[in-house]
């Protein structure tokens, strides 16, 4: 798309490759030809006209000469304008490319930030859900405890009410008893008064009549007193029963109160209620904080969504599409790490060394990168030193390897100069094929045990193999300074296979152990105190964990790794990693993996492809914007070595 359109493009293209001097000469010649042609026409016309005076001819010649000069000036101005338009179009194309890159970079950053915010929102939502579930459980438990305490209080309250009821009945009976006693006392007083009246009666005649009346009254009083006595007896019995019931209820109330005060279960219940109340208060505060956090994350999501919409509008305005493909350029602010399972010695490198092709991508940048390998290789340090001295990888800065990292762990210890072999000193050993200072083979007197020593070209000890009855059972591996790196135990059924491997730190503490089973391998990493730190069921899982937790722990790290790496899919789906993943795609045959890389919710923004064929195949499937860099744009793919693979395990020579 040009900044200026129209018919100008044809004219500009016709003069774009002509030098200014040649253009000026040709334009001058064209102007002279135009003037000559004009003069010829006018001269011919003058011959056809009889009687034309010379003054008219002179005026006409001057006018035609002015037109020719004006035409020449117009042509020069037009050429200058076309050059300016070409320059503006070139500047516009450059600015448009920069704008496309900036918009895509901005979108990448928004996508990364959006993924981070979405991940934080999901974590916060799950955390809030867990807190709410815990709040509900605590609240339900507190409700049960409160109901139990309320039930105990209700029982005591019921006993108290029953006691008060019987107490009122007792008081009523006691009042009735007092009334009956008063009535009996009144009857007793009347009886005594009548008896006294009888005793004081002087008239015999009247006395008998009065006595009879008095006796009748006394009899009535005695009968009434008897009734009152029976009533009093019943009231006393009822009062005694009520008193016994009241005493029993008081005793139960005292027991209930004592249980409420002294029973450890009740005390524990109350303490649990207090603890739960405090926990519920804390959980309520936590839920409030969770809601605030979720609200802030929702606001961030809304802001990001609005930013996405604004960015989409800009992309539509400038490029008529929201999908933009741009070249991936290395950012000097980032730390790039290139993964290769191993480093081959110089003698095994072919002319199309793949690492060198990727190294060439850094030619026009100020960026360095590190090499990361995962295989164990006792000669890795020397191979890397050769790479650096020979300038094989001009932009490589450092080498990262888990087994090399183990050599930097542990307490500092000076390198050994001598190797003490774990041989039974009670036996007699014979040294063969060498001097006593550098023996090649050591045999026991009976010949049942044999120790073979292998050396490097500089005569430093490389490995020591231990045989029992001609069967290899153990091999110790040393570095160039005679420091023990690893010990490998052979499978008793097949000495060409390993049963287990142990890797050491310089202080001889165990750093890593591998145990091989028929269908899998178990890897255990240990701390200095020989405590198992982590266990893995595959080597790929161990390498993935080591990458995330030890090798690349910053968000500025970028790992360039081939999609065929055994732990690439785990890294792609691992939300714990902080570093950027830059896939190197050599084939699009694995459709599911390619779809996962280019999906809308994929964390991948930048991709390297091996050649243009893979590039075009990827573009056909791509439905979103992305940075893509072609490693070999010419399509010359480096041929793979024929069946040449570097084994991860340490080689154990076959015996016999």
XYZ file of C-alpha atoms in Angstrom, residues 143-153 265-266 269:
14
model
C -24.369 -23.889 64.615
C -24.310 -27.523 65.779
C -22.272 -26.624 68.849
C -24.535 -23.711 69.668
C -27.586 -25.975 69.281
C -26.016 -28.487 71.658
C -25.238 -25.782 74.190
C -28.750 -24.362 73.761
C -30.225 -27.830 74.347
C -28.278 -28.172 77.588
C -29.386 -24.717 78.681
C -16.947 -31.485 77.318
C -19.115 -28.420 77.921
C -17.747 -26.964 73.442
